[in-house]
């Protein structure tokens, strides 16, 4: 069993905001991250899959296929977008790093289940000081 | 003459957009960077000053003073902000990396002229693939 | 269950030295790392916590709270300090990367047990070539 | 139980190629990675061992010893070499990142079993976007 | 006058070798870099152009255009290639970092002279420890 | 004229301290950097030389020779040392980043003047946020 990781990147606007809370409560909870005029990040997304090495090809999954799945299902929907208002699979979600990776997992797992690789881990780096990881459970 | 550089960071939303052009023209010119719902970046700002080394202190300028000037005059106004709508010194500016560094230069030069150091260079890294530099002329 | 990681940094002096051994034995064991005049490092500390995502806030733990705990309990005691002589929780410890992370774990676990997050992993990067990790057991 | 990681680097030429397939099949499978004139990479190899911290030394294994084992058994055979034609332990192997780390594991495990540390993980970074990991099973 | 830099990457095989010298002389001169079976690198190419900021667009040159020129004239010819045998503009060249950047300058200057930007600097990073820069004279 | 840069690293202890000032004055001036028990850094030293490309070798200077000069004249004296008390060429110097690079310049220029390359620039990175550069005048 070998683990293979592909990095893809996206640059997005977002804000942390719970619509059930007042503006004051949001500000108290999230500070400047709640700014109603948005802020943004360069996100680094690391998708790790696991699988047996195919003796015919020497790889777990063709990296081009893995990259293409991530781009089509995730990057094309997030890159140069507003995460709060433009992403179908993030509707009604507080777009924290934690919630984004759980949502990305669901998008990718469906597609990766059609391949010989199994989704193992999603890591999302928001800044050089902060990142989140999810293993699907 | 020694050159000293301090890095500070800010995370902001922006879009590339010329209000004199139509939406179609903006899209043709800037592509996805013109998205009216904004996108964003982790910006790395490198401010380089030059000066003689003070024999009493061994430094060109106290790094805490340099850092404080950059934070007060630039970072506090840009971090977790929308560069198009919330920044006094970027009003009526197309917020390209090029224009941002020229505007930052003007903000910092006034303050740094009160110190023994001279502003030498502004470098702004928008992504790992793109950055701009300005030397004041 | 989502994992959230915060990086904090500290710059410290230290030496590898076992007081039970002679100087010659320390030199043989640790080489230049045993220099009695000290050397030092820029340390990168990565603290990973795990927990359920709170549906009201969208996060496992508020990153400001996590950062504040790490700074108060660890960074303020280590940064710009001599790890061998100035740190209460490293007394009578050979300040190897391995021992430092076990000691940091004990300092942080007490505080993090008062939060909804559980301490999952401590990673300490001493140089670009060397790092240690600890999972609490 | 603490985990200790040492990074070593090597710069090598290789190509992805299955000799049982035709040139056309190799091209379809691997694209430009199958170029018969070779291409190459700066590889970053991260070797992680685990073990108890020795109370006499404060370390799991002396980093110099760990580094020396990796250099002698792996780096000296791979660095500035052609992975397809010059490496004894990669003969008859499709030199994908996946297969390289499984082969490196076998080379290192034998040597590390003579030390107090146990081999825990091999990570090989081929580019800033691609890496593979192996845990021995 | 603002300076704008675009990074592009290529992964190539090469060797240092002067055909006028004997194998022994090449080995003495270049060491393991002369290995006749090749080795390789992940190269990071930084292309810096300078120019006035166009008040209509806010940029010196559209980054997509700059990226496209670099890809078409340089990256497509170098990436996943053997620098010694497959590159038209490196024929009869010792493919040192120094000679590669001078050759890349000539390829890019012709194209960039058709744009509003002027080529200012080529930087080529061969490893994390070695890079070369060229300013055209 | 091509510029070639070699990076070497050293890990050292130091403090900022002017012996002509009182402890209180040093604390006011340098803050925690004046800690009498020392602190330390991982320093990244970038040495840039310039020269014509030798048509026989394709290089400005053999990188092994450049690396060897830096190691012998600088790194061996600074690495795992206390910059305030153990370095001959830093005696009676406030070991700020600024003063260290001026002192390194003098050490290296003498040796490099015996080679075909000319010393062009010294860059010393103290942390990811601070670095100094010196061009010899």
Coordinates of N, CA and C in Angstrom, one line a residue, chain C residues 94 99, chain D residues 52-60:
Chain C
X94 N 18.2 16.8 28.7 CA 19.0 16.9 27.5 C 18.2 17.5 26.4
X99 N 13.5 15.3 23.2 CA 13.0 15.7 24.5 C 12.2 17.0 24.6
Chain D
X52 N 12.2 4.7 21.2 CA 12.2 5.3 22.5 C 13.4 6.2 22.6
X53 N 13.2 7.3 23.4 CA 14.3 8.2 23.6 C 15.2 7.6 24.6
X54 N 16.5 7.4 24.3 CA 17.5 6.9 25.2 C 17.8 7.9 26.3
X55 N 17.5 7.5 27.6 CA 17.7 8.5 28.6 C 19.2 9.0 28.8
X56 N 20.1 8.2 28.3 CA 21.5 8.6 28.4 C 21.9 9.6 27.4
X57 N 21.3 9.6 26.2 CA 21.7 10.4 25.1 C 20.6 11.5 24.8
X58 N 19.4 11.2 25.2 CA 18.3 12.1 24.8 C 17.8 12.0 23.4
X59 N 18.3 11.0 22.7 CA 17.9 10.9 21.2 C 17.5 9.5 20.9
X60 N 16.7 9.3 19.9 CA 16.2 8.0 19.4 C 17.4 7.3 18.7

